[in-house]
Coordinates of N, CA, C and O in Angstrom, one line a residue:
C1 N 178.6 101.5 117.1 CA 177.6 101.2 118.2 C 176.2 101.3 117.6 O 175.4 100.5 117.9
F2 N 176.0 102.4 116.8 CA 174.7 102.6 116.2 C 174.3 101.4 115.2 O 173.2 101.0 115.2
L3 N 175.3 101.0 114.4 CA 175.1 99.8 113.5 C 174.7 98.6 114.3 O 173.9 97.8 113.9
G4 N 175.4 98.4 115.5 CA 175.0 97.2 116.3 C 173.6 97.3 116.8 O 172.9 96.3 116.8
F5 N 173.1 98.5 117.2 CA 171.8 98.7 117.6 C 170.8 98.4 116.4 O 169.8 97.7 116.6
L6 N 171.1 98.9 115.2 CA 170.3 98.6 114.0 C 170.2 97.1 113.7 O 169.1 96.6 113.4
F7 N 171.3 96.4 113.8 CA 171.3 95.0 113.5 C 170.5 94.2 114.6 O 169.8 93.2 114.3
A8 N 170.6 94.6 115.8 CA 169.8 94.0 116.9 C 168.4 94.2 116.7 O 167.5 93.3 116.8
K9 N 168.0 95.5 116.3 CA 166.6 95.8 116.1 C 166.1 95.0 114.9 O 164.9 94.5 114.9
Q10 N 166.9 94.9 113.8 CA 166.5 94.1 112.6 C 166.3 92.7 113.0 O 165.3 92.0 112.6
N11 N 167.1 92.1 113.9 CA 166.9 90.7 114.3 C 165.6 90.5 115.0 O 164.9 89.5 114.8
V12 N 165.2 91.5 115.9 CA 163.9 91.4 116.6 C 162.8 91.5 115.6 O 161.8 90.7 115.7
V13 N 162.8 92.4 114.6 CA 161.7 92.6 113.7 C 161.6 91.3 112.8 O 160.5 90.9 112.4
M14 N 162.7 90.7 112.4 CA 162.7 89.6 111.5 C 162.4 88.3 112.1 O 162.3 87.3 111.4
R15 N 162.1 88.2 113.4 CA 161.8 87.0 114.1 C 160.5 86.4 113.5 O 160.2 85.2 113.5
K16 N 159.6 87.3 112.9 CA 158.3 86.9 112.4 C 158.6 85.9 111.2 O 157.8 85.0 111.0
V17 N 159.6 86.2 110.4 CA 159.9 85.4 109.3 C 160.5 84.0 109.7 O 160.2 83.0 109.0
K18 N 161.2 84.0 110.7 CA 161.9 82.7 111.1 C 161.0 81.7 111.8 O 161.4 80.6 112.1
T19 N 159.7 82.1 112.0 CA 158.8 81.2 112.6 C 157.8 80.6 111.6 O 156.7 80.1 112.0
V20 N 158.1 80.7 110.4 CA 157.2 80.2 109.3 C 158.0 79.1 108.5 O 159.1 79.3 108.1
L21 N 157.3 78.0 108.2 CA 157.9 77.0 107.4 C 157.1 76.9 106.0 O 155.9 77.1 106.0
M22 N 157.8 76.8 105.0 CA 157.3 76.7 103.6 C 157.2 75.2 103.2 O 158.2 74.5 103.3
H23 N 156.0 74.7 102.8 CA 155.9 73.4 102.4 C 155.5 73.4 100.9 O 154.8 74.3 100.4
T24 N 156.0 72.4 100.2 CA 155.6 72.2 98.7 C 155.2 70.8 98.5 O 155.7 69.9 99.1
A25 N 154.3 70.7 97.6 CA 153.8 69.3 97.1 C 153.6 69.4 95.6 O 153.0 70.3 95.1
R26 N 154.2 68.4 94.9 CA 154.0 68.4 93.4 C 152.9 67.4 93.1 O 152.8 66.3 93.6
D27 N 152.1 67.8 92.1 CA 151.0 67.0 91.6 C 150.7 67.4 90.2 O 150.3 68.5 89.9
E28 N 150.9 66.4 89.2 CA 150.6 66.6 87.8 C 151.2 67.8 87.2 O 150.6 68.6 86.5
G29 N 152.5 68.1 87.5 CA 153.2 69.2 86.9 C 153.0 70.5 87.7 O 153.6 71.6 87.4
K30 N 152.1 70.5 88.6 CA 151.8 71.7 89.4 C 152.5 71.6 90.8 O 152.7 70.5 91.3
V31 N 152.8 72.7 91.4 CA 153.4 72.8 92.7 C 152.5 73.5 93.6 O 152.2 74.7 93.3
R32 N 152.1 72.9 94.7 CA 151.3 73.6 95.7 C 152.2 74.0 96.8 O 152.9 73.2 97.4
V33 N 152.1 75.3 97.2 CA 152.9 75.9 98.2 C 152.0 76.4 99.3 O 151.1 77.1 99.1
W34 N 152.3 76.0 100.6 CA 151.6 76.6 101.7 C 152.5 76.8 102.8 O 153.6 76.3 102.9
L35 N 152.1 77.6 103.8 CA 152.9 78.0 104.9 C 152.3 77.5 106.2 O 151.1 77.4 106.3
Q36 N 153.2 77.2 107.1 CA 152.8 76.8 108.4 C 153.6 77.4 109.5 O 154.9 77.5 109.4
G37 N 153.0 78.0 110.5 CA 153.7 78.6 111.6 C 154.3 77.5 112.5 O 153.7 76.4 112.6
L38 N 155.4 77.8 113.2 CA 156.0 76.8 114.1 C 155.1 76.5 115.3 O 155.1 75.5 115.8
E39 N 154.3 77.5 115.7 CA 153.3 77.3 116.7 C 152.0 77.1 116.1 O 151.6 77.7 115.2
S40 N 151.3 76.1 116.6 CA 150.0 75.7 116.0 C 148.9 76.8 116.0 O 148.1 76.9 115.1
E41 N 149.0 77.6 117.0 CA 147.9 78.7 117.1 C 148.3 80.0 116.3 O 147.6 80.9 116.3
Q42 N 149.5 79.9 115.7 CA 149.9 81.1 114.9 C 149.1 81.3 113.7 O 148.9 80.4 112.9
S43 N 148.6 82.5 113.5 CA 147.7 82.8 112.4 C 148.2 84.0 111.7 O 148.9 84.9 112.3
F44 N 147.9 84.2 110.4 CA 148.3 85.4 109.7 C 147.1 86.2 109.3 O 146.0 85.7 109.0
K45 N 147.3 87.5 109.2 CA 146.3 88.3 108.6 C 146.3 88.0 107.1 O 147.2 87.5 106.5
D46 N 145.1 88.3 106.4 CA 145.0 88.0 105.0 C 146.1 88.6 104.1 O 146.6 88.0 103.3
A47 N 146.3 89.9 104.4 CA 147.3 90.6 103.6 C 148.7 90.1 103.8 O 149.5 89.9 102.9
T48 N 149.0 89.8 105.1 CA 150.3 89.2 105.4 C 150.5 87.8 104.8 O 151.6 87.5 104.2
L49 N 149.5 87.0 104.9 CA 149.6 85.7 104.3 C 149.7 85.7 102.8 O 150.6 85.0 102.2
S50 N 149.0 86.6 102.1 CA 149.1 86.7 100.7 C 150.5 87.2 100.2 O 151.0 86.7 99.3
K51 N 151.1 88.1 101.0 CA 152.4 88.5 100.6 C 153.5 87.4 100.9 O 154.4 87.2 100.1
R52 N 153.3 86.7 101.9 CA 154.2 85.6 102.2 C 154.1 84.5 101.2 O 155.0 83.8 100.8
L53 N 152.8 84.2 100.8 CA 152.6 83.2 99.8 C 153.2 83.6 98.4 O 153.8 82.8 97.7
A54 N 153.0 84.9 98.1 CA 153.6 85.4 96.9 C 155.1 85.3 96.9 O 155.8 84.9 95.9
A55 N 155.8 85.6 98.1 CA 157.2 85.4 98.2 C 157.6 84.0 98.0 O 158.6 83.7 97.4
S56 N 156.9 83.1 98.6 CA 157.2 81.6 98.5 C 157.0 81.2 97.0 O 157.8 80.4 96.5
A57 N 156.0 81.7 96.3 CA 155.8 81.3 94.9 C 156.9 81.8 94.1 O 157.4 81.1 93.2
A58 N 157.4 83.1 94.3 CA 158.5 83.6 93.6 C 159.7 82.8 93.8 O 160.5 82.6 92.9
A59 N 159.9 82.3 95.0 CA 161.1 81.5 95.3 C 161.0 80.2 94.5 O 162.0 79.8 94.0
C60 N 159.9 79.6 94.5 CA 159.7 78.3 93.7 C 160.0 78.6 92.2 O 160.6 77.7 91.6
V61 N 159.4 79.6 91.7 CA 159.6 79.9 90.3 C 161.1 80.2 90.0 O 161.7 79.7 89.0
A62 N 161.8 80.9 90.9 CA 163.2 81.3 90.7 C 164.1 80.1 90.7 O 165.0 80.0 90.0
V63 N 163.8 79.1 91.6 CA 164.7 78.0 91.8 C 164.3 76.8 90.9 O 165.2 76.2 90.3
D64 N 163.0 76.6 90.7 CA 162.6 75.3 90.0 C 162.2 75.5 88.6 O 162.3 74.5 87.8
V65 N 161.8 76.6 88.2 CA 161.2 76.8 86.8 C 162.1 77.6 85.9 O 162.6 78.6 86.3
K66 N 162.3 77.1 84.7 CA 163.1 77.8 83.7 C 162.1 78.3 82.7 O 161.5 77.5 82.0
G67 N 161.9 79.6 82.7 CA 160.9 80.1 81.8 C 159.8 80.8 82.6 O 160.0 81.2 83.8
R68 N 158.6 80.8 82.1 CA 157.4 81.4 82.7 C 156.6 80.4 83.5 O 156.6 79.2 83.2
A69 N 155.8 81.0 84.4 CA 154.9 80.1 85.2 C 153.6 80.9 85.5 O 153.7 82.1 85.6
V70 N 152.5 80.2 85.7 CA 151.3 80.8 86.2 C 151.2 80.6 87.7 O 151.4 79.5 88.1
V71 N 150.9 81.6 88.4 CA 150.7 81.5 89.8 C 149.3 81.9 90.2 O 148.8 82.9 89.9
E72 N 148.6 80.9 90.9 CA 147.3 81.1 91.4 C 147.3 81.2 92.9 O 147.6 80.3 93.6
L73 N 146.8 82.4 93.4 CA 146.8 82.6 94.8 C 145.4 82.1 95.3 O 144.4 82.6 94.9
Q74 N 145.4 81.2 96.2 CA 144.2 80.7 96.8 C 144.2 81.1 98.3 O 145.0 81.9 98.7
K75 N 143.2 80.7 99.0 CA 143.0 81.2 100.4 C 144.2 80.9 101.3 O 144.7 81.8 102.0
D76 N 144.6 79.6 101.3 CA 145.7 79.3 102.2 C 146.9 78.7 101.5 O 147.8 78.2 102.2
A77 N 146.9 78.7 100.2 CA 148.1 78.2 99.5 C 148.2 78.9 98.1 O 147.4 79.8 97.8
V78 N 149.2 78.6 97.4 CA 149.4 79.1 96.1 C 149.8 77.9 95.2 O 150.5 77.0 95.6
I79 N 149.3 78.0 94.0 CA 149.6 76.9 93.0 C 150.5 77.5 91.9 O 150.1 78.5 91.3
V80 N 151.6 76.9 91.7 CA 152.6 77.3 90.6 C 152.5 76.3 89.5 O 152.8 75.1 89.7
T81 N 152.2 76.8 88.3 CA 152.2 75.9 87.1 C 153.1 76.4 86.1 O 152.9 77.5 85.5
P82 N 154.2 75.7 85.7 CA 155.0 76.2 84.7 C 154.3 76.2 83.3 O 153.5 75.2 83.0
T83 N 154.5 77.2 82.5 CA 153.8 77.3 81.2 C 154.6 76.6 80.2 O 154.1 76.3 79.1
T84 N 155.9 76.3 80.4 CA 156.7 75.5 79.5 C 157.0 74.2 80.2 O 157.0 74.0 81.4
N85 N 157.4 73.2 79.4 CA 157.7 71.9 79.9 C 159.1 71.7 80.3 O 159.6 70.7 80.7
I86 N 159.8 72.8 80.3 CA 161.2 72.8 80.7 C 161.4 73.2 82.1 O 161.0 74.3 82.6
S87 N 161.9 72.3 82.9 CA 162.3 72.6 84.3 C 163.8 72.6 84.5 O 164.5 72.1 83.6
R88 N 164.3 73.2 85.5 CA 165.7 73.3 85.7 C 166.2 71.8 85.9 O 165.7 71.0 86.6
A89 N 167.4 71.6 85.3 CA 168.0 70.3 85.4 C 168.5 70.1 86.8 O 168.9 71.0 87.5
S90 N 168.5 68.8 87.2 CA 169.0 68.6 88.6 C 170.5 68.9 88.8 O 170.9 69.2 89.8
G91 N 171.2 68.9 87.7 CA 172.7 69.2 87.8 C 172.9 70.7 87.7 O 174.1 71.1 87.7
D92 N 171.9 71.5 87.7 CA 172.0 72.9 87.5 C 172.0 73.6 88.9 O 171.6 74.7 89.0
S93 N 172.6 73.0 89.9 CA 172.6 73.5 91.2 C 173.8 74.3 91.6 O 174.0 74.8 92.7
G94 N 174.8 74.4 90.7 CA 175.9 75.3 90.9 C 177.2 74.6 91.4 O 177.3 73.4 91.4
V95 N 178.1 75.4 91.8 CA 179.4 74.9 92.2 C 179.4 74.2 93.5 O 180.2 73.3 93.7
S96 N 178.5 74.5 94.4 CA 178.4 73.8 95.7 C 178.3 72.3 95.6 O 178.8 71.6 96.3
S97 N 177.5 71.9 94.6 CA 177.3 70.4 94.4 C 178.6 69.8 93.9 O 178.9 68.6 94.2
L98 N 179.4 70.5 93.1 CA 180.7 69.9 92.7 C 181.7 69.9 93.8 O 182.5 68.9 93.9
I99 N 181.8 70.9 94.6 CA 182.8 71.0 95.6 C 182.5 70.1 96.8 O 183.3 69.4 97.3
F100 N 181.3 70.3 97.3 CA 180.9 69.7 98.6 C 180.1 68.4 98.4 O 179.8 67.7 99.4
G101 N 179.7 68.1 97.2 CA 179.0 66.8 96.9 C 177.5 66.9 97.5 O 177.0 65.9 97.8
A102 N 177.0 68.1 97.5 CA 175.6 68.3 98.1 C 174.6 67.6 97.2 O 174.7 67.6 96.0
D103 N 173.6 67.1 97.8 CA 172.5 66.5 97.1 C 171.7 67.6 96.4 O 171.4 68.6 97.0
A104 N 171.3 67.4 95.2 CA 170.7 68.4 94.4 C 169.3 68.8 95.0 O 168.9 69.9 95.0
K105 N 168.6 67.8 95.5 CA 167.3 68.1 96.1 C 167.4 69.0 97.3 O 166.7 69.9 97.5
D106 N 168.4 68.6 98.2 CA 168.6 69.5 99.4 C 169.0 70.9 99.0 O 168.6 71.8 99.6
T107 N 169.8 71.0 98.0 CA 170.3 72.3 97.5 C 169.1 73.1 97.1 O 169.0 74.3 97.4
K108 N 168.2 72.5 96.3 CA 167.1 73.3 95.8 C 166.1 73.7 97.0 O 165.6 74.8 97.0
V109 N 165.9 72.8 97.9 CA 165.1 73.2 99.1 C 165.7 74.3 99.8 O 165.0 75.3 100.2
L110 N 167.0 74.3 100.1 CA 167.7 75.4 100.8 C 167.6 76.7 100.0 O 167.4 77.8 100.5
Q111 N 167.8 76.6 98.7 CA 167.8 77.8 97.8 C 166.4 78.4 97.9 O 166.2 79.6 98.0
R112 N 165.3 77.6 97.8 CA 164.0 78.1 97.9 C 163.7 78.8 99.2 O 163.1 79.8 99.3
H113 N 164.2 78.1 100.3 CA 164.0 78.7 101.6 C 164.7 80.0 101.8 O 164.1 81.0 102.3
V114 N 165.9 80.1 101.3 CA 166.7 81.4 101.5 C 166.0 82.5 100.6 O 165.9 83.6 101.1
V115 N 165.6 82.2 99.4 CA 165.0 83.3 98.6 C 163.7 83.7 99.2 O 163.4 84.9 99.3
A116 N 162.8 82.8 99.6 CA 161.6 83.1 100.2 C 161.7 83.9 101.5 O 161.0 84.9 101.7
Q117 N 162.7 83.5 102.3 CA 163.0 84.2 103.6 C 163.4 85.7 103.3 O 162.9 86.6 103.9
M118 N 164.3 85.9 102.3 CA 164.7 87.2 101.9 C 163.6 88.1 101.4 O 163.4 89.2 101.8
L119 N 162.7 87.5 100.6 CA 161.6 88.3 100.1 C 160.6 88.6 101.2 O 160.0 89.7 101.2
M120 N 160.3 87.7 102.1 CA 159.4 87.9 103.2 C 160.0 89.0 104.1 O 159.3 89.9 104.6
E121 N 161.3 89.0 104.4 CA 162.0 90.0 105.2 C 161.8 91.4 104.5 O 161.6 92.4 105.2
R122 N 162.0 91.4 103.2 CA 161.9 92.7 102.5 C 160.5 93.2 102.6 O 160.3 94.4 102.8
S123 N 159.5 92.4 102.5 CA 158.1 92.9 102.6 C 157.8 93.4 104.1 O 157.1 94.4 104.2
I124 N 158.4 92.7 105.1 CA 158.2 93.2 106.4 C 158.9 94.5 106.6 O 158.3 95.4 107.3
L125 N 160.1 94.7 106.0 CA 160.7 96.0 106.2 C 160.0 97.1 105.5 O 159.9 98.3 105.9
E126 N 159.3 96.8 104.3 CA 158.5 97.8 103.6 C 157.3 98.2 104.4 O 156.8 99.3 104.3
E127 N 156.7 97.3 105.3 CA 155.6 97.6 106.1 C 155.9 98.3 107.4 O 155.1 98.7 108.1
E128 N 157.2 98.3 107.8 CA 157.7 98.7 109.1 C 157.4 100.2 109.3 O 157.5 101.0 108.3
T129 N 156.9 100.6 110.4 CA 156.6 102.0 110.7 C 157.6 102.7 111.7 O 157.5 103.9 111.9
D130 N 158.5 101.9 112.2 CA 159.6 102.4 113.1 C 160.5 103.3 112.3 O 161.1 102.9 111.3
R131 N 160.8 104.5 112.8 CA 161.6 105.4 112.1 C 163.0 104.9 111.9 O 163.7 105.1 110.9
F132 N 163.6 104.2 112.9 CA 164.9 103.7 112.8 C 165.0 102.7 111.7 O 166.0 102.7 110.9
M133 N 164.1 101.8 111.6 CA 164.1 100.8 110.6 C 163.8 101.3 109.2 O 164.4 100.9 108.2
L134 N 162.9 102.3 109.1 CA 162.7 103.0 107.8 C 163.9 103.6 107.3 O 164.2 103.5 106.1
G135 N 164.7 104.3 108.1 CA 165.9 105.0 107.7 C 167.0 104.0 107.4 O 167.9 104.3 106.6
A136 N 167.0 102.9 108.0 CA 168.1 102.0 107.9 C 167.9 100.9 106.8 O 168.8 100.1 106.5
T137 N 166.8 101.0 106.1 CA 166.5 99.9 105.1 C 167.6 99.9 104.0 O 168.0 98.8 103.6
Q138 N 168.1 101.0 103.6 CA 169.2 101.1 102.6 C 170.5 100.6 103.1 O 171.4 100.2 102.4
L139 N 170.7 100.6 104.5 CA 172.0 100.1 105.0 C 172.0 98.6 105.0 O 173.1 98.1 105.0
F140 N 170.9 98.0 105.1 CA 170.9 96.5 105.0 C 171.0 96.2 103.5 O 170.0 96.2 102.8
C141 N 172.2 95.8 103.1 CA 172.5 95.7 101.7 C 171.6 94.7 100.9 O 171.2 95.0 99.8
K142 N 171.2 93.6 101.5 CA 170.4 92.6 100.7 C 169.0 93.1 100.5 O 168.3 92.5 99.7
Y143 N 168.5 94.2 101.1 CA 167.2 94.7 100.8 C 167.2 96.0 100.0 O 166.2 96.5 99.6
A144 N 168.4 96.5 99.7 CA 168.5 97.7 98.9 C 168.0 97.5 97.5 O 168.2 96.5 96.9
K145 N 167.3 98.5 97.0 CA 166.8 98.4 95.6 C 167.9 98.8 94.7 O 168.5 99.8 94.9
C146 N 168.1 98.0 93.7 CA 169.1 98.3 92.6 C 168.5 99.3 91.6 O 167.5 98.9 91.0
E147 N 169.0 100.4 91.5 CA 168.5 101.4 90.6 C 169.5 101.9 89.6 O 170.7 101.8 89.8

């Protein structure tokens, strides 16, 4: 019963993440990443926006770049520039493309979205001041720190 309460509370707290869309645009080897709220009047505080942009940039680097990348945080976007000319091959999308015949581009978009969402959720949990959520952070397995 208590775990059900925690998961319901987590769902309410994580609604903030599910109302944000991540957009990317490629230009001359650089990737520009920006966020847009589902509601046009939705705005972010500067600290919140920078954390969410950093999470989005980390997701882009993890999925698209093989090697190192330079990340430039700007006011409303982040620019990711790979330092090496090697990017992940399109066939490097895993077993799902072999079994289900998934399009490689769609697979990468979904992977970026899932990684960015998980990182944004983790940052929200770290900022949370509710005692129940603070104590339950380790119970939510995907946010537990590996030590």
